Amino acid sequence: MSVSLQDFFTQLHTQRENTDEQITYTYKKLLKPQPVSSTQAAFLAQLTKKDLDTIRRWMDLEGVSKLTKQPLIECLTQEQTTAINRFILSMDNERLQWLKKFVAGEAIRLDHFTAHKLAFFTYTGLTFAIKDKDEYVLIMPDDVRRQFGAYDQNEWQIQADINDAIIRLTQGLLYYYGYMPKSTVFELVSPIVSYNLVRADAVIKDAKTYYDYMRETEQDLMDSRVIDLDSLKEQQQKSIYQKHYSFTDDQLIQAGTEDFMDLTDELIQLVKHLKERYSLDDQTMNRYMDDCLILLNSFIDIDPSFLYLSQQLPVTTEDDKKMLLALLQTSQDSIHTWALKGNKRKKDVNQTTETKKVGRNDPCPCGSGKKYKKCCGK
């Protein structure tokens, strides 16, 4: 194995481990007891100075970075309106639905939120995770609820619909291409908000934190599954395609939804073969397929994905090797690949390969008989 490919595998495993550790750490860190007073100041007092600084940075407050904890809490409560305006500016439909529940005084169980969503809500300084009796919930302080209630809510749905379009279009671009220069993304999405780049930037930044589907460098936005951006750029330069595949806006917006999978018949056959041939449980199967899809997307050929699976599974006989190689090849041929700038390895003149959107409560297409969210969608 080449050193560069070994480094890629190492980064792949490190990224997965870091994600698992972050989930555990985030829930443990942000969960606090119910304060005596249900005010924003009382909830903020339970956070660390580092957490308060994160809230300050999200609110774009300047000139207060050197404040000690108590003066900073006072500053954040005084700027409550600033935080509310920022939240409304960038929220999409999912966050709008949660906001309506919070403003109505509901306490939402934490198991409804991923670690990233929980952290996002906490670091707005507008909601907080607490233990209430025997339940772990996310709630909004009473004074924050009253402040939200003073707003004219008639425009909230329009704002959320517009922001939804920006987020889903951006995530769709990255889903299919792997990465895009920020300048290109803003050129494509800014017309949705009449070229208001400040708003577009806020919407994308908050979506990046909330959903964890995107990461960024100084120049580029990338799908969060991209392991090595420089390597991906090199692969794209080696490909025979000079241009990115031209998706429709509808295709990109669909690919930007949270439950979307570009799940072709060929990928389903690969999943079925691996589960049946190697008796894999759902969790292991899901992990291998996640990694395998990253490799199929990141490289022009199937050698890295074959090498990876050969290391994880007892692929010992020649028949096993031939079958796995064949299934990997047809799988890669069937998908729009990052390394090929969103194109397919084999051009399909009629573009008839069907893309399936699998809902979380739909039967899993691997044939297990379980719901997708309880099987390959974990």
Coordinates of C-alpha atoms in Angstrom, one line a residue:
M1 CA 0.0 0.0 0.0
S2 CA 1.3 3.4 -0.9
V3 CA 2.1 5.8 2.0
S4 CA -0.4 8.3 0.7
L5 CA -3.2 5.8 0.7
Q6 CA -2.3 4.5 4.2
D7 CA -2.4 8.1 5.3
F8 CA -5.9 8.4 3.8
F9 CA -7.1 5.3 5.6
T10 CA -5.6 6.7 8.9
Q11 CA -7.4 10.0 8.4
L12 CA -10.7 8.1 7.6
H13 CA -10.5 6.2 10.9
T14 CA -9.4 9.3 12.9
Q15 CA -12.3 11.3 11.6
R16 CA -14.8 8.6 12.6
E17 CA -13.2 8.3 16.1
N18 CA -13.2 12.1 16.6
T19 CA -16.9 12.2 15.6
D20 CA -17.8 9.5 18.1
E21 CA -15.8 11.2 20.9
Q22 CA -17.4 14.5 20.1
I23 CA -20.9 13.2 20.4
T24 CA -20.2 11.8 23.9
Y25 CA -18.3 14.9 25.0
T26 CA -20.9 17.3 23.7
Y27 CA -23.9 15.8 25.5
K28 CA -21.9 15.4 28.8
K29 CA -20.5 19.0 28.6
L30 CA -23.7 20.9 27.8
L31 CA -26.2 19.1 30.1
K32 CA -26.7 21.2 33.2
P33 CA -29.1 21.1 36.2
Q34 CA -32.2 23.2 36.2
P35 CA -31.3 26.6 37.7
V36 CA -33.5 28.2 40.4
S37 CA -34.5 31.1 38.1
S38 CA -35.7 30.4 34.6
T39 CA -33.9 33.5 33.1
Q40 CA -31.3 33.6 30.4
A41 CA -28.8 35.0 32.8
A42 CA -29.3 32.1 35.2
F43 CA -28.7 29.5 32.4
L44 CA -25.7 31.4 31.1
A45 CA -24.2 31.4 34.6
Q46 CA -23.9 27.6 34.4
L47 CA -21.8 27.6 31.3
T48 CA -18.0 28.0 31.2
K49 CA -16.2 31.2 30.1
K50 CA -15.2 29.3 27.0
D51 CA -18.8 28.4 26.2
L52 CA -19.8 32.1 26.7
D53 CA -17.1 33.2 24.3
T54 CA -18.5 30.8 21.7
I55 CA -21.9 32.5 22.1
R56 CA -20.3 35.9 21.8
R57 CA -18.5 34.9 18.6
W58 CA -21.8 33.6 17.1
M59 CA -23.5 36.9 17.9
D60 CA -20.5 38.8 16.3
L61 CA -20.1 40.9 19.3
E62 CA -16.9 43.0 19.2
G63 CA -14.8 44.6 21.9
V64 CA -15.9 42.3 24.7
S65 CA -13.5 39.4 24.3
K66 CA -11.5 40.4 27.4
L67 CA -14.5 40.6 29.7
T68 CA -14.5 38.2 32.7
K69 CA -17.4 35.8 33.1
Q70 CA -20.0 37.9 35.0
P71 CA -19.6 41.1 32.9
L72 CA -19.8 38.9 29.7
I73 CA -23.1 37.3 30.9
E74 CA -24.5 40.8 31.5
C75 CA -23.4 41.8 28.0
L76 CA -25.0 38.7 26.4
T77 CA -28.3 39.3 28.1
Q78 CA -28.3 42.9 27.1
E79 CA -27.7 41.8 23.5
Q80 CA -30.6 39.3 23.6
T81 CA -32.3 41.0 20.7
T82 CA -29.1 40.6 18.6
A83 CA -29.1 36.9 19.1
I84 CA -32.8 36.6 18.3
N85 CA -32.3 38.6 15.1
R86 CA -29.4 36.4 14.1
F87 CA -31.3 33.2 14.7
I88 CA -34.3 34.4 12.6
L89 CA -32.0 35.7 9.9
S90 CA -30.5 32.2 9.2
M91 CA -33.1 29.6 10.4
D92 CA -34.5 27.1 8.0
N93 CA -37.8 25.2 8.3
E94 CA -36.5 22.6 10.7
R95 CA -35.2 25.2 13.2
L96 CA -38.4 27.2 12.7
Q97 CA -40.5 24.2 13.8
W98 CA -38.3 23.8 16.9
L99 CA -38.5 27.5 17.6
K100 CA -42.3 27.5 17.6
K101 CA -42.2 24.7 20.2
F102 CA -39.7 26.5 22.4
V103 CA -41.7 29.8 22.2
A104 CA -44.8 27.8 23.2
G105 CA -43.0 26.7 26.3
E106 CA -42.3 23.1 25.3
A107 CA -39.3 21.2 26.7
I108 CA -37.9 19.0 23.9
R109 CA -36.1 15.7 24.8
L110 CA -32.5 15.7 23.9
D111 CA -32.8 12.4 21.9
H112 CA -34.4 14.5 19.2
F113 CA -31.1 16.3 18.5
T114 CA -27.7 15.2 17.2
A115 CA -24.7 16.5 19.1
H116 CA -24.1 19.2 16.5
K117 CA -27.7 20.4 16.7
L118 CA -27.6 20.5 20.5
A119 CA -24.4 22.4 20.4
F120 CA -25.8 24.9 17.9
F121 CA -28.9 25.6 19.9
T122 CA -26.9 26.0 23.1
Y123 CA -24.3 28.3 21.6
T124 CA -27.0 30.7 20.4
G125 CA -27.5 31.5 24.1
L126 CA -31.2 31.1 23.5
T127 CA -31.9 27.5 24.6
F128 CA -30.2 25.3 27.1
A129 CA -29.9 21.5 27.9
I130 CA -31.0 20.5 31.4
K131 CA -32.0 17.5 33.5
D132 CA -35.7 18.0 34.4
K133 CA -36.8 15.4 36.8
D134 CA -35.9 12.1 35.0
E135 CA -35.7 13.6 31.5
Y136 CA -33.0 15.4 29.6
V137 CA -34.5 18.3 27.7
L138 CA -33.7 21.4 25.7
I139 CA -35.7 24.5 26.9
M140 CA -35.9 28.2 26.3
P141 CA -35.7 30.6 29.2
D142 CA -38.9 32.6 30.1
D143 CA -37.5 36.0 29.2
V144 CA -36.2 34.8 25.8
R145 CA -39.6 33.3 25.1
R146 CA -41.3 36.6 25.9
Q147 CA -38.9 38.5 23.6
F148 CA -39.5 36.1 20.7
G149 CA -43.3 36.5 21.4
A150 CA -43.0 40.2 20.8
Y151 CA -41.9 39.7 17.2
D152 CA -44.2 39.7 14.2
Q153 CA -44.1 36.0 13.2
N154 CA -45.9 36.4 9.9
E155 CA -42.7 36.6 8.0
W156 CA -40.9 33.8 9.7
Q157 CA -42.2 31.1 7.3
I158 CA -41.1 33.1 4.2
Q159 CA -37.6 33.6 5.7
A160 CA -37.3 29.9 6.5
D161 CA -38.4 28.9 3.0
I162 CA -35.8 31.1 1.4
N163 CA -33.0 29.9 3.8
D164 CA -34.1 26.3 3.1
A165 CA -33.4 26.8 -0.6
I166 CA -29.9 28.3 0.1
I167 CA -29.0 25.5 2.5
R168 CA -30.3 22.6 0.3
L169 CA -28.7 24.0 -2.9
T170 CA -25.4 24.4 -1.1
Q171 CA -25.5 21.0 0.5
G172 CA -26.6 19.4 -2.8
L173 CA -23.6 20.9 -4.6
L174 CA -21.2 19.5 -2.1
Y175 CA -23.0 16.2 -2.0
Y176 CA -22.3 15.6 -5.7
Y177 CA -19.1 17.5 -6.2
G178 CA -17.3 17.0 -2.9
Y179 CA -16.2 20.6 -2.7
M180 CA -16.7 23.9 -4.4
P181 CA -14.9 27.3 -4.1
K182 CA -16.9 29.6 -1.8
S183 CA -17.0 32.2 -4.5
T184 CA -18.8 29.8 -6.8
V185 CA -21.3 28.7 -4.1
F186 CA -22.1 32.4 -3.3
E187 CA -22.5 33.2 -7.0
L188 CA -25.1 30.4 -7.3
V189 CA -27.1 31.0 -4.1
S190 CA -26.9 34.8 -3.6
P191 CA -29.7 35.5 -6.2
I192 CA -32.1 33.7 -3.8
V193 CA -31.6 36.5 -1.3
S194 CA -31.3 39.3 -3.9
Y195 CA -27.5 39.2 -3.6
N196 CA -27.5 39.9 0.1
L197 CA -24.1 38.3 0.7
V198 CA -24.2 39.0 4.5
R199 CA -27.4 36.9 4.8
A200 CA -26.2 34.2 2.5
D201 CA -23.0 33.9 4.5
A202 CA -24.9 33.7 7.8
V203 CA -27.3 31.1 6.5
I204 CA -24.5 28.8 5.2
K205 CA -22.4 29.2 8.3
D206 CA -25.2 28.3 10.7
A207 CA -26.2 25.4 8.5
K208 CA -22.6 24.2 8.5
T209 CA -22.7 24.1 12.3
Y210 CA -26.2 22.8 12.8
Y211 CA -26.2 19.9 10.3
D212 CA -22.5 19.1 10.1
Y213 CA -22.8 18.3 6.4
M214 CA -20.2 20.9 5.5
R215 CA -16.7 21.9 6.4
E216 CA -14.6 24.8 5.1
T217 CA -11.2 26.1 4.3
E218 CA -10.3 29.7 3.6
Q219 CA -11.2 29.3 0.0
D220 CA -13.5 26.3 -0.3
L221 CA -16.6 24.6 1.1
M222 CA -16.6 20.8 1.2
D223 CA -18.8 17.9 2.1
S224 CA -18.1 16.8 5.7
R225 CA -17.2 13.3 4.4
V226 CA -14.3 14.6 2.3
I227 CA -11.2 13.2 4.0
D228 CA -8.3 14.8 2.1
L229 CA -9.3 17.9 0.0
D230 CA -5.9 18.2 -1.7
S231 CA -6.1 14.5 -2.8
L232 CA -9.6 15.0 -4.1
K233 CA -8.5 18.0 -6.2
E234 CA -5.7 15.9 -7.6
Q235 CA -8.1 13.2 -8.6
Q236 CA -10.4 15.7 -10.3
Q237 CA -7.4 17.0 -12.3
K238 CA -6.6 13.5 -13.5
S239 CA -10.1 12.7 -14.6
I240 CA -11.1 12.8 -18.3
Y241 CA -13.9 15.3 -17.5
Q242 CA -13.1 18.9 -18.1
K243 CA -16.5 20.2 -16.8
H244 CA -18.6 19.4 -13.8
Y245 CA -21.8 17.5 -14.4
S246 CA -24.7 19.8 -14.9
F247 CA -27.4 19.0 -12.3
T248 CA -30.7 20.8 -12.3
D249 CA -31.6 23.0 -9.3
D250 CA -34.3 20.4 -8.4
Q251 CA -31.7 17.6 -8.3
L252 CA -29.3 19.7 -6.1
I253 CA -32.1 20.8 -3.7
Q254 CA -33.2 17.2 -3.4
A255 CA -29.6 16.0 -2.7
G256 CA -29.4 18.7 0.0
T257 CA -32.1 17.2 2.2
E258 CA -31.1 15.4 5.4
D259 CA -32.4 11.9 4.5
F260 CA -31.1 11.9 0.9
M261 CA -29.1 9.0 -0.4
D262 CA -28.0 8.5 -4.1
L263 CA -28.8 4.9 -3.6
T264 CA -28.6 3.0 -6.9
D265 CA -29.6 -0.6 -7.6
E266 CA -25.9 -1.5 -7.9
L267 CA -25.1 -0.1 -4.4
I268 CA -28.0 -2.1 -3.0
Q269 CA -26.6 -5.3 -4.5
L270 CA -23.2 -4.5 -3.0
V271 CA -24.8 -4.0 0.5
K272 CA -26.8 -7.3 0.1
H273 CA -23.7 -9.2 -0.9
L274 CA -21.6 -8.0 2.0
K275 CA -24.3 -8.6 4.6
E276 CA -25.0 -12.1 3.4
R277 CA -21.5 -13.3 2.5
Y278 CA -19.8 -12.0 5.6
S279 CA -22.7 -12.1 8.1
L280 CA -22.4 -8.5 9.1
D281 CA -24.6 -6.8 11.7
D282 CA -26.3 -3.6 10.8
Q283 CA -23.9 -1.3 12.7
T284 CA -20.8 -2.9 11.1
M285 CA -22.4 -2.9 7.7
N286 CA -23.3 0.7 8.0
R287 CA -19.7 1.6 9.0
Y288 CA -18.1 -0.3 6.1
M289 CA -20.5 1.2 3.5
D290 CA -20.0 4.7 4.8
D291 CA -16.3 4.3 4.4
C292 CA -16.6 2.5 1.1
L293 CA -18.8 5.3 -0.4
I294 CA -16.2 7.9 0.7
L295 CA -13.5 5.9 -1.1
L296 CA -15.6 5.3 -4.3
N297 CA -16.3 9.0 -4.4
S298 CA -12.7 10.2 -3.6
F299 CA -10.8 8.1 -6.2
I300 CA -11.2 7.6 -9.9
D301 CA -10.8 3.8 -9.6
I302 CA -12.0 1.2 -7.2
D303 CA -8.6 0.0 -6.0
P304 CA -8.7 1.9 -2.7
S305 CA -12.2 0.7 -1.8
F306 CA -11.3 -2.9 -2.7
L307 CA -8.1 -2.7 -0.6
Y308 CA -10.1 -1.2 2.3
L309 CA -12.7 -3.9 2.3
S310 CA -10.1 -6.6 1.9
Q311 CA -8.5 -5.4 5.1
Q312 CA -11.8 -5.5 7.0
L313 CA -13.3 -8.7 5.7
P314 CA -12.0 -12.2 5.0
V315 CA -11.9 -11.9 1.2
T316 CA -9.7 -14.9 0.7
T317 CA -10.8 -16.9 -2.3
E318 CA -10.4 -15.9 -5.9
D319 CA -14.2 -16.0 -6.4
D320 CA -14.7 -13.7 -3.4
K321 CA -12.2 -11.2 -4.9
K322 CA -13.7 -11.3 -8.3
M323 CA -17.2 -10.8 -7.0
L324 CA -16.2 -7.9 -4.8
L325 CA -14.3 -6.2 -7.6
A326 CA -17.2 -6.6 -9.9
L327 CA -19.7 -5.2 -7.4
L328 CA -17.5 -2.3 -6.5
Q329 CA -17.0 -1.5 -10.2
T330 CA -20.6 -1.5 -11.1
S331 CA -21.4 0.5 -7.9
Q332 CA -18.9 3.2 -8.8
D333 CA -20.1 3.3 -12.4
S334 CA -23.6 3.9 -11.2
I335 CA -23.0 7.0 -9.0
H336 CA -22.1 10.6 -9.6
T337 CA -18.5 10.7 -8.3
W338 CA -16.6 13.5 -6.5
A339 CA -13.4 12.5 -8.2
L340 CA -15.1 12.9 -11.6
K341 CA -16.6 16.3 -10.8
G342 CA -20.0 14.8 -10.3
N343 CA -19.9 12.8 -13.5
K344 CA -20.3 9.1 -13.7
R345 CA -17.3 6.8 -14.6
K346 CA -19.3 5.5 -17.6
K347 CA -21.3 8.0 -19.5
D348 CA -25.0 7.0 -19.6
V349 CA -26.5 8.7 -22.7
N350 CA -30.0 8.4 -21.4
Q351 CA -29.1 9.1 -17.8
T352 CA -31.7 6.5 -16.8
T353 CA -30.1 5.3 -13.6
E354 CA -32.7 6.0 -10.9
T355 CA -31.9 8.0 -7.8
K356 CA -33.8 6.8 -4.8
K357 CA -34.6 9.0 -1.8
V358 CA -35.0 6.8 1.2
G359 CA -37.1 8.2 4.1
R360 CA -36.0 7.3 7.6
N361 CA -39.2 5.3 8.2
D362 CA -39.2 3.5 4.9
P363 CA -38.1 -0.2 4.6
C364 CA -34.3 -0.4 4.3
P365 CA -33.4 -1.2 0.7
C366 CA -30.8 -3.7 1.8
G367 CA -33.6 -6.2 2.4
S368 CA -33.2 -6.6 6.1
G369 CA -36.9 -6.0 6.7
K370 CA -36.1 -3.2 9.2
K371 CA -36.9 0.5 8.9
Y372 CA -34.1 2.4 7.2
K373 CA -33.3 4.5 10.3
K374 CA -32.9 1.3 12.3
C375 CA -30.6 -0.3 9.8
C376 CA -28.3 1.3 7.1
G377 CA -29.5 4.8 8.0
K378 CA -28.2 4.7 11.6

